CSV table of C-alpha atoms and ligand atoms in Angstrom, one decimal:
chain,number,residue,atom,x,y,z
K,1,MET,CA,-19.6,30.0,-37.9
K,2,THR,CA,-15.6,30.1,-37.3
K,3,ASP,CA,-13.4,28.6,-40.1
K,4,ILE,CA,-11.7,25.9,-37.8
K,5,LYS,CA,-9.3,23.4,-39.4
K,6,ARG,CA,-7.2,22.1,-36.9
K,7,ILE,CA,-7.8,22.0,-33.1
K,8,GLY,CA,-5.3,21.1,-30.6
K,9,VAL,CA,-6.2,19.0,-27.8
K,10,ILE,CA,-4.6,19.8,-24.3
K,11,THR,CA,-5.4,17.9,-20.9
K,12,SER,CA,-3.7,19.7,-17.8
K,13,GLY,CA,-3.7,19.5,-14.2
K,14,GLY,CA,-3.9,16.2,-12.5
K,15,ASP,CA,-5.0,13.5,-14.5
K,16,CYS,CA,-8.2,11.3,-13.7
K,17,GLY,CA,-10.7,9.2,-15.3
K,18,GLY,CA,-12.8,10.2,-18.4
K,19,LEU,CA,-9.9,12.0,-20.0
K,20,ASN,CA,-9.4,9.9,-22.6
K,21,ALA,CA,-13.2,9.8,-23.5
K,22,VAL,CA,-12.9,13.5,-23.8
K,23,ILE,CA,-9.9,13.3,-26.3
K,24,LYS,CA,-12.1,10.6,-28.4
K,25,GLY,CA,-15.1,12.7,-28.3
K,26,VAL,CA,-13.1,15.6,-29.4
K,27,ALA,CA,-11.3,13.9,-32.3
K,28,ARG,CA,-14.1,11.9,-33.8
K,29,GLU,CA,-16.7,14.9,-33.7
K,30,ALA,CA,-14.1,17.0,-35.1
K,31,PHE,CA,-13.3,14.4,-37.7
K,32,ALA,CA,-17.1,13.9,-38.9
K,33,LEU,CA,-17.0,17.8,-39.5
K,34,GLY,CA,-14.1,17.8,-41.5
K,35,ILE,CA,-11.7,19.3,-38.9
K,36,GLU,CA,-8.2,17.8,-37.8
K,37,SER,CA,-7.4,17.3,-34.4
K,38,VAL,CA,-3.7,17.0,-32.9
K,39,VAL,CA,-2.1,16.1,-29.4
K,40,ILE,CA,-0.6,19.1,-27.6
K,41,PRO,CA,1.7,17.1,-25.3
K,42,HIS,CA,2.4,17.6,-21.5
K,43,GLY,CA,-0.3,19.9,-20.8
K,44,TYR,CA,0.5,23.7,-20.6
K,45,ALA,CA,4.4,22.8,-20.6
K,46,GLY,CA,4.0,21.1,-24.0
K,47,LEU,CA,2.1,24.1,-25.3
K,48,TYR,CA,5.0,26.8,-24.2
K,49,ASN,CA,7.6,24.2,-25.9
K,50,LEU,CA,5.1,23.6,-29.2
K,51,ALA,CA,7.5,25.7,-31.5
K,52,LYS,CA,10.4,23.4,-30.7
K,53,LEU,CA,8.6,20.2,-31.7
K,54,ASP,CA,9.2,18.4,-35.1
K,55,LYS,CA,5.9,17.0,-35.2
K,56,VAL,CA,2.7,16.7,-33.6
K,57,VAL,CA,0.4,13.4,-33.4
K,58,LEU,CA,-2.4,13.6,-35.5
K,59,LEU,CA,-5.7,12.2,-33.8
K,60,ASP,CA,-6.7,10.4,-37.2
K,61,ALA,CA,-9.0,7.4,-37.0
K,62,GLU,CA,-6.3,5.1,-36.7
K,63,ARG,CA,-4.6,6.7,-33.9
K,64,VAL,CA,-7.9,7.5,-32.0
K,65,SER,CA,-9.1,4.0,-32.2
K,66,LYS,CA,-5.8,2.9,-30.2
K,67,ILE,CA,-7.0,5.1,-27.3
K,68,GLU,CA,-8.7,3.2,-24.6
K,69,ALA,CA,-11.6,5.5,-23.4
K,70,SER,CA,-12.5,3.6,-20.3
K,71,LEU,CA,-8.6,3.6,-18.9
K,72,ALA,CA,-8.2,6.8,-16.6
K,73,GLY,CA,-5.3,9.2,-17.3
K,74,SER,CA,-4.8,10.8,-20.5
K,75,GLU,CA,-2.9,9.9,-23.7
K,76,ALA,CA,-2.2,13.6,-24.2
K,77,GLY,CA,-0.1,13.7,-20.9
K,78,HIS,CA,-0.2,16.3,-17.9
K,79,SER,CA,1.7,19.0,-16.2
K,80,ARG,CA,1.0,21.4,-13.6
K,81,VAL,CA,2.4,24.6,-15.5
K,82,LYS,CA,0.5,28.2,-15.2
K,83,ILE,CA,1.6,30.1,-18.3
K,84,LYS,CA,1.5,33.2,-16.6
K,85,LYS,CA,4.5,32.2,-14.0
K,86,ILE,CA,6.8,31.1,-16.9
K,87,ASP,CA,10.0,33.1,-16.4
K,88,ASP,CA,9.8,34.1,-20.1
K,89,PRO,CA,8.5,37.6,-21.2
K,90,ASP,CA,7.9,36.2,-24.8
K,91,LYS,CA,6.1,32.9,-23.5
K,92,TYR,CA,3.0,34.1,-25.4
K,93,GLU,CA,4.4,34.9,-28.7
K,94,LYS,CA,6.2,31.5,-28.5
K,95,ILE,CA,2.8,29.9,-28.1
K,96,LYS,CA,1.3,31.7,-30.8
K,97,LYS,CA,4.2,30.4,-32.8
K,98,GLY,CA,3.7,27.0,-31.9
K,99,LEU,CA,0.5,27.0,-32.9
K,100,LYS,CA,1.1,28.7,-36.4
K,101,LYS,CA,4.0,26.5,-37.0
K,102,PHE,CA,1.4,23.4,-36.4
K,103,LYS,CA,-1.4,25.5,-38.4
K,104,ILE,CA,-3.7,24.8,-35.2
K,105,ASP,CA,-6.5,27.2,-35.0
K,106,ALA,CA,-7.9,26.8,-31.8
K,107,LEU,CA,-7.9,24.5,-28.6
K,108,VAL,CA,-9.8,22.1,-26.7
K,109,ILE,CA,-8.7,22.2,-23.1
K,110,SER,CA,-9.7,19.7,-20.1
K,111,GLY,CA,-9.0,20.6,-16.8
K,112,GLY,CA,-10.1,21.9,-13.6
K,113,ASP,CA,-9.8,25.3,-11.6
K,114,ASP,CA,-6.2,26.3,-12.1
K,115,THR,CA,-6.4,24.8,-16.0
K,116,GLY,CA,-9.5,26.9,-16.2
K,117,SER,CA,-7.7,30.1,-15.2
K,118,VAL,CA,-5.1,29.5,-18.0
K,119,VAL,CA,-8.1,29.1,-20.4
K,120,VAL,CA,-9.2,32.7,-19.4
K,121,ASP,CA,-5.6,34.0,-19.4
K,122,LEU,CA,-5.1,32.5,-22.9
K,123,THR,CA,-8.4,33.8,-24.4
K,124,GLU,CA,-7.5,37.1,-23.1
K,125,GLN,CA,-4.1,36.8,-25.1
K,126,GLY,CA,-6.3,36.2,-28.2
K,127,ILE,CA,-5.7,32.4,-28.4
K,128,PRO,CA,-8.9,30.6,-29.2
K,129,CYS,CA,-10.2,28.0,-26.8
K,130,VAL,CA,-12.6,26.4,-24.9
K,131,HIS,CA,-12.6,24.4,-21.5
K,132,VAL,CA,-13.9,20.8,-20.8
K,133,PRO,CA,-14.5,20.4,-16.9
K,134,LYS,CA,-12.1,17.8,-15.2
K,135,THR,CA,-11.2,17.4,-11.8
K,136,MET,CA,-11.7,14.6,-9.5
K,137,ASP,CA,-12.1,17.0,-6.5
K,138,LEU,CA,-15.6,18.1,-8.1
K,139,ASP,CA,-14.7,21.6,-6.8
K,140,LEU,CA,-16.1,23.6,-10.0
K,141,GLN,CA,-19.7,25.1,-10.2
K,142,SER,CA,-20.2,22.2,-13.1
K,143,TYR,CA,-19.7,18.3,-12.7
K,144,SER,CA,-16.3,17.5,-14.2
K,145,VAL,CA,-15.0,14.2,-15.6
K,146,GLY,CA,-13.4,12.2,-13.3
K,147,GLY,CA,-15.0,12.9,-10.2
K,148,ASP,CA,-17.4,9.7,-10.4
K,149,SER,CA,-14.5,7.6,-11.5
K,150,ALA,CA,-12.8,8.7,-8.0
K,151,ILE,CA,-15.8,8.4,-5.8
K,152,ASN,CA,-16.4,4.8,-7.4
K,153,ARG,CA,-12.8,3.8,-6.3
K,154,ILE,CA,-12.9,5.5,-3.3
K,155,ALA,CA,-16.2,3.4,-2.4
K,156,VAL,CA,-14.1,0.0,-3.4
K,157,PHE,CA,-11.2,0.7,-1.6
K,158,THR,CA,-12.9,1.5,1.6
K,159,ARG,CA,-15.4,-1.4,1.0
K,160,ASP,CA,-12.5,-3.7,0.7
K,161,LEU,CA,-10.7,-2.6,3.4
K,162,LYS,CA,-13.3,-3.7,5.8
K,163,THR,CA,-12.2,-7.3,5.6
K,164,THR,CA,-8.6,-6.7,6.9
K,165,GLY,CA,-10.0,-4.1,9.4
K,166,MET,CA,-12.5,-7.1,10.6
K,167,SER,CA,-10.0,-9.4,10.9
K,168,HIS,CA,-8.0,-7.3,13.2
K,169,ASN,CA,-10.5,-5.6,15.0
K,170,ARG,CA,-8.6,-2.3,13.6
K,171,ILE,CA,-10.0,1.0,13.2
K,172,LEU,CA,-9.3,2.4,10.0
K,173,VAL,CA,-8.6,5.7,8.4
K,174,ILE,CA,-8.6,6.1,5.2
K,175,GLU,CA,-7.3,9.3,3.9
K,176,VAL,CA,-8.4,10.5,0.5
K,177,PHE,CA,-7.5,13.1,-2.5
K,178,GLY,CA,-10.0,15.8,-2.9
K,179,ARG,CA,-8.2,18.8,-1.8
K,180,TYR,CA,-9.8,21.6,-0.1
K,181,VAL,CA,-13.1,20.5,-0.6
K,182,GLY,CA,-15.0,17.2,0.6
K,183,HIS,CA,-17.1,15.8,-2.4
K,184,THR,CA,-15.4,12.9,-3.1
K,185,ALA,CA,-14.6,11.7,0.8
K,186,LEU,CA,-18.3,12.2,1.1
K,187,ARG,CA,-19.6,10.4,-1.8
K,188,GLY,CA,-17.3,7.6,-1.6
K,189,GLY,CA,-17.5,7.2,2.1
K,190,ILE,CA,-21.4,7.1,2.0
K,191,GLY,CA,-21.0,4.4,-1.0
K,192,ALA,CA,-18.8,2.3,1.1
K,193,GLU,CA,-20.8,2.8,4.3
K,194,ALA,CA,-18.0,4.5,6.3
K,195,ASP,CA,-19.0,5.0,10.1
K,196,ALA,CA,-17.4,8.5,9.9
K,197,ILE,CA,-16.3,11.1,7.1
K,198,LEU,CA,-14.5,14.0,7.7
K,199,ILE,CA,-14.5,17.0,5.1
K,200,PRO,CA,-12.7,20.2,5.2
K,201,GLU,CA,-15.9,22.0,5.3
K,202,ILE,CA,-16.7,20.8,8.6
K,203,PRO,CA,-14.0,21.6,11.7
K,204,VAL,CA,-13.6,18.1,13.3
K,205,ASP,CA,-14.5,18.0,17.0
K,206,ILE,CA,-12.3,15.1,17.8
K,207,ASP,CA,-14.1,14.3,20.9
K,208,VAL,CA,-17.4,13.6,18.9
K,209,LEU,CA,-15.6,11.5,16.5
K,210,TYR,CA,-14.3,9.6,19.6
K,211,LYS,CA,-17.4,9.1,21.5
K,212,HIS,CA,-19.3,7.8,18.0
K,213,MET,CA,-16.5,5.5,17.4
K,214,LYS,CA,-16.6,4.1,21.0
K,215,VAL,CA,-20.4,3.6,20.8
K,216,THR,CA,-20.2,2.2,17.2
K,217,TYR,CA,-17.4,-0.1,17.4
K,218,PHE,CA,-17.7,-1.5,20.8
K,219,ALA,CA,-21.2,-2.6,19.9
K,220,ARG,CA,-20.3,-4.0,17.0
K,221,ILE,CA,-17.7,-6.2,18.5
K,222,GLU,CA,-19.9,-7.3,21.2
K,223,ARG,CA,-22.6,-8.3,19.5
K,224,SER,CA,-20.8,-10.2,17.2
K,225,ASP,CA,-20.5,-13.8,18.1
K,226,VAL,CA,-16.9,-14.2,17.0
K,227,LYS,CA,-16.1,-10.8,18.8
K,228,ALA,CA,-15.2,-9.0,15.1
K,229,GLY,CA,-15.7,-5.6,14.1
K,230,THR,CA,-14.0,-2.7,12.4
K,231,TYR,CA,-14.8,1.2,12.5
K,232,ILE,CA,-14.0,2.9,9.1
K,233,ILE,CA,-13.3,6.8,9.1
K,234,VAL,CA,-12.8,8.3,5.5
K,235,VAL,CA,-10.7,11.4,5.8
K,236,ALA,CA,-10.6,13.8,3.3
K,237,GLU,CA,-6.9,15.3,2.8
K,238,GLY,CA,-8.2,18.9,3.4
K,239,ILE,CA,-9.1,18.9,6.9
K,240,ARG,CA,-7.5,21.1,9.1
K,241,ASN,CA,-5.9,20.2,12.8
K,242,ALA,CA,-6.9,21.6,16.2
K,243,SER,CA,-5.1,24.9,15.4
K,244,GLY,CA,-7.1,25.3,12.2
K,245,GLU,CA,-4.2,24.5,9.8
K,246,MET,CA,-4.3,22.3,6.7
K,247,LEU,CA,-1.7,19.5,6.9
K,248,TYR,CA,0.7,19.1,3.9
K,249,ASP,CA,4.3,17.7,3.0
K,250,GLU,CA,7.0,20.5,3.9
K,251,SER,CA,9.7,18.7,1.8
K,252,ILE,CA,7.4,19.8,-1.4
K,253,PRO,CA,7.4,23.1,-2.2
K,254,PRO,CA,4.3,24.9,-3.5
K,255,ASP,CA,3.4,24.0,-7.1
K,256,ALA,CA,3.2,27.1,-9.8
K,257,PHE,CA,-0.4,27.7,-8.7
K,258,GLY,CA,0.8,27.9,-5.1
K,259,HIS,CA,-0.8,24.5,-3.6
K,260,ARG,CA,1.2,22.5,-1.3
K,261,LYS,CA,1.0,18.9,-1.2
K,262,LEU,CA,-1.6,17.9,1.4
K,263,ALA,CA,-0.7,14.8,3.6
K,264,GLY,CA,-0.7,13.5,6.8
K,265,ALA,CA,-4.6,14.2,7.6
K,266,GLY,CA,-5.0,10.6,8.4
K,267,LYS,CA,-2.0,10.4,10.8
K,268,TYR,CA,-3.3,13.1,12.5
K,269,ILE,CA,-6.8,11.6,13.3
K,270,ARG,CA,-5.1,8.3,14.3
K,271,GLN,CA,-2.9,10.2,16.7
K,272,GLN,CA,-5.7,11.7,18.3
K,273,LEU,CA,-7.6,8.5,18.8
K,274,GLU,CA,-4.9,6.5,20.3
K,275,LYS,CA,-4.1,9.2,22.5
K,276,ARG,CA,-7.9,9.3,23.8
K,277,MET,CA,-8.0,5.5,24.1
K,278,LYS,CA,-4.7,5.5,26.1
K,279,GLU,CA,-6.3,7.7,28.7
K,280,ASP,CA,-9.6,5.9,28.7
K,281,PRO,CA,-10.4,3.3,31.3
K,282,GLU,CA,-13.6,2.3,29.5
K,283,VAL,CA,-11.3,1.0,26.8
K,284,HIS,CA,-9.4,-1.0,29.0
K,285,ASP,CA,-12.8,-2.9,30.3
K,286,PHE,CA,-13.8,-3.2,26.7
K,287,MET,CA,-10.3,-5.0,25.9
K,288,GLU,CA,-10.7,-7.4,29.0
K,289,ARG,CA,-14.7,-8.2,28.3
K,290,THR,CA,-14.0,-9.0,24.7
K,291,GLY,CA,-10.7,-10.9,25.4
K,292,MET,CA,-8.6,-8.8,23.3
K,293,PHE,CA,-6.2,-7.4,26.3
K,294,ALA,CA,-2.6,-8.8,26.4
K,295,PRO,CA,-0.7,-6.7,29.0
K,296,GLY,CA,2.1,-4.6,27.5
K,297,VAL,CA,1.3,-6.0,24.5
K,298,TYR,CA,-2.3,-5.2,23.1
K,299,MET,CA,-3.3,-2.8,25.6
K,300,ILE,CA,-5.8,-0.8,23.0
K,301,PRO,CA,-7.5,-1.1,19.8
K,302,GLU,CA,-5.1,-0.9,16.8
K,303,VAL,CA,-5.9,2.2,14.6
K,304,ARG,CA,-4.2,2.2,11.1
K,305,GLU,CA,-4.2,4.9,8.4
K,306,VAL,CA,-4.3,3.9,4.7
K,307,THR,CA,-3.6,6.5,2.0
K,308,PRO,CA,-4.7,5.3,-1.2
K,309,GLY,CA,-2.9,8.7,-2.8
K,310,HIS,CA,-3.3,8.7,-6.5
K,311,LEU,CA,-4.7,5.1,-6.8
K,312,VAL,CA,-8.0,6.7,-6.5
K,313,ARG,CA,-7.6,8.7,-10.1
K,314,SER,CA,-5.8,5.6,-11.7
K,315,GLY,CA,-6.9,2.5,-13.3
K,316,HIS,CA,-10.4,2.5,-15.0
K,317,SER,CA,-12.9,5.1,-15.8
K,318,SER,CA,-16.3,4.9,-14.6
K,319,ALA,CA,-19.1,4.4,-17.4
K,320,PHE,CA,-20.6,7.7,-16.1
K,321,ASP,CA,-17.3,9.4,-16.7
K,322,VAL,CA,-16.9,7.9,-20.1
K,323,ASN,CA,-20.3,9.1,-21.2
K,324,PHE,CA,-19.7,12.5,-19.6
K,325,GLY,CA,-16.3,12.9,-21.5
K,326,TYR,CA,-17.7,11.9,-24.8
K,327,LYS,CA,-20.5,14.1,-24.9
K,328,VAL,CA,-18.4,17.1,-23.4
K,329,GLY,CA,-15.8,16.4,-25.6
K,330,ALA,CA,-17.6,16.5,-28.8
K,331,ALA,CA,-19.7,19.3,-27.6
K,332,ALA,CA,-16.3,21.4,-27.2
K,333,VAL,CA,-16.1,21.3,-31.0
K,334,PHE,CA,-19.2,22.8,-31.5
K,335,LEU,CA,-18.4,25.4,-29.0
K,336,LEU,CA,-15.3,26.3,-30.9
K,337,LYS,CA,-17.1,26.1,-34.7
K,338,ASN,CA,-19.8,28.6,-32.8
K,339,GLY,CA,-16.8,30.9,-31.7
K,340,LYS,CA,-17.7,30.3,-27.9
K,341,PHE,CA,-14.0,31.0,-26.7
K,342,GLY,CA,-13.4,31.4,-23.0
K,343,GLN,CA,-16.4,28.9,-22.4
K,344,THR,CA,-16.7,26.0,-20.6
K,345,VAL,CA,-19.1,23.3,-21.8
K,346,VAL,CA,-21.2,22.2,-18.6
K,347,ASN,CA,-23.5,19.8,-20.0
K,348,VAL,CA,-25.4,18.0,-23.0
K,349,ASP,CA,-28.7,17.3,-22.1
K,350,GLY,CA,-30.7,15.9,-25.3
K,351,ASP,CA,-30.3,18.3,-28.1
K,352,GLN,CA,-29.2,21.1,-25.7
K,353,ILE,CA,-25.4,22.0,-25.1
K,354,SER,CA,-25.0,24.1,-22.0
K,355,TYR,CA,-22.0,26.4,-21.4
K,356,GLN,CA,-20.9,29.0,-19.4
K,357,PRO,CA,-17.8,31.4,-19.2
K,358,THR,CA,-15.0,29.5,-17.8
K,359,ALA,CA,-14.1,32.6,-15.2
K,360,ALA,CA,-17.6,31.7,-13.6
K,361,VAL,CA,-17.3,27.6,-13.7
K,362,ILE,CA,-13.8,27.7,-12.3
K,363,LYS,CA,-15.2,29.2,-8.7
K,364,ARG,CA,-14.9,26.7,-5.7
K,365,ARG,CA,-17.8,24.9,-5.1
K,366,GLU,CA,-17.8,23.2,-1.5
K,367,VAL,CA,-19.9,20.4,0.0
K,368,ASP,CA,-23.5,21.9,0.5
K,369,LEU,CA,-23.8,21.3,4.4
K,370,ARG,CA,-27.6,21.4,4.4
K,371,GLU,CA,-27.4,17.9,2.9
K,372,ILE,CA,-24.9,16.6,5.7
K,373,ALA,CA,-27.7,16.2,8.1
K,374,ILE,CA,-29.7,13.7,6.5
K,375,PHE,CA,-26.9,11.2,6.5
K,376,GLU,CA,-26.5,12.4,10.3
K,377,SER,CA,-29.8,11.2,11.0
K,378,VAL,CA,-29.1,7.9,9.5
K,379,GLY,CA,-25.9,7.5,11.7
K,380,ILE,CA,-23.1,8.6,10.0
K,381,CYS,CA,-20.7,10.9,12.1
K,382,PHE,CA,-19.1,13.8,10.4
K,383,GLY,CA,-17.2,14.9,13.3
K,384,ARG,CA,-19.3,17.4,14.8
K,385,GLU,CA,-22.7,16.9,16.9
K,386,PRO,CA,-25.4,15.8,14.5
K,387,GLN,CA,-28.0,18.3,13.5
K,388,LYS,CA,-31.4,18.2,12.5
K,389,TYR,CA,-32.4,17.7,8.6
K,390,LYS,CA,-34.1,20.8,7.9
K,391,TYR,CA,-36.1,19.9,4.9
K,392,LYS,CA,-38.5,21.7,2.1
K,393,LEU,CA,-40.7,19.9,0.2
K,394,ASN,CA,-40.9,20.6,-3.2
K,395,ALA,CA,-43.7,19.4,-5.5
K,396,THR,CA,-42.3,19.2,-9.1
K,397,GLU,CA,-43.5,18.4,-12.7
K,398,GLU,CA,-40.5,17.6,-13.9
K,399,ALA,CA,-38.3,14.2,-12.7
K,400,ILE,CA,-34.9,15.8,-12.9
K,401,ILE,CA,-32.5,13.7,-11.1
K,402,ARG,CA,-29.0,15.1,-11.7
K,403,PHE,CA,-25.7,13.6,-10.5
K,404,GLU,CA,-24.3,15.5,-7.7
V,501,LIG,O1,-6.5,18.1,-7.9
V,501,LIG,C1,-6.5,16.9,-7.9
V,501,LIG,C2,-5.9,16.2,-7.1
V,501,LIG,O2,-6.1,14.7,-7.2
V,501,LIG,C3,-6.1,16.5,-6.0
V,501,LIG,O3,-7.0,16.0,-5.5
V,501,LIG,C4,-4.7,16.2,-5.0
V,501,LIG,O4,-4.6,16.7,-3.8
V,501,LIG,C5,-3.6,16.5,-6.1
V,501,LIG,O5,-4.2,16.4,-7.4
V,501,LIG,C6,-2.6,15.5,-6.2
V,501,LIG,O6,-1.6,16.2,-6.9
V,501,LIG,P1,-0.4,15.3,-7.3
V,501,LIG,O7,-0.7,14.5,-8.5
V,501,LIG,O8,0.5,16.7,-8.2
V,501,LIG,O9,0.5,14.8,-6.8
């Protein structure tokens, strides 16, 4: 057992749902064990600047009670700072000085793959820390706080957009965060019964998407007594264009971890669909048949892209993320007590706290493409020719159902 008397709490990378539950989980468990906890503000930027602070915020009972676990975002604040990249040869010494100044013995650091890589780095530098998995992208090997909240928000926004889509008979392309993987687009899109879901793991064949759109959307409107219908496409921001390139905002330089600001996937899909519709005589016939055609004004159905952006990780956390956040936050304190530095809490199941080396947990996890075919068989388009679902039956004694 280690003799830790004071823990510093850091949240880092992009904010998301469930983080305040992590902070409360750490603070309350620590308090119960007679350990103090304090906030290190602004993620790793705050850690680097710690020695310059006059005071740190103590997470005592009164302060913790002011934190609303069900609110997304983090009371501890965030930054996207990679310690190794800081242009200062004394950076690690400064961090150690700051920790000493405030008598902080160890750190609980919540974040995703980038944050986790810094946990590995700090551990190698002799700074005791444990990692709590957090990322709305769900690209870690373990479940990470924030994923469920983002999925639910994507599903709600997408579902809500159907009313405006239906009123204008528009095709809606909803571009969502998720960086290089399609977990949130996939689960949120399914949750909202999107017609098509485009993810980075599957190169998009626009002709397949276009065909699916025409069949589904035309039939929907023609079958409707008031000739109303929409077609919903959820597109992950990380898909690639026809040249195989990811689309990003060129005006924003890469961050400290080398990531570009992804943008433009929705616009790209919209432009591709519009181009095909303009050249397709069947679209003209459809517009005439359904009474929508207005020469020179309304010649093809409208396509609009909607980009909820940071909204998908804002607002309120899902109940699942509050549960998970509390558990893994509290469990992180037990890892510290047991000297499990450089490790990530992956789950708390009954009396079992599972953990793994952070270096292993942060390896990127992509969508399991074997599962996609089951959604294709129920009619959802993934921008490729639908594949046959290949299954294996598995007789099991245990009824284990896990999220993701
Ligand atoms: O990694 C989380 C995430 O929300 C990604 O899905 C998204 O691409 C990125 O952060 C946005 O980053 P920022 O908040 O720095 O704009």
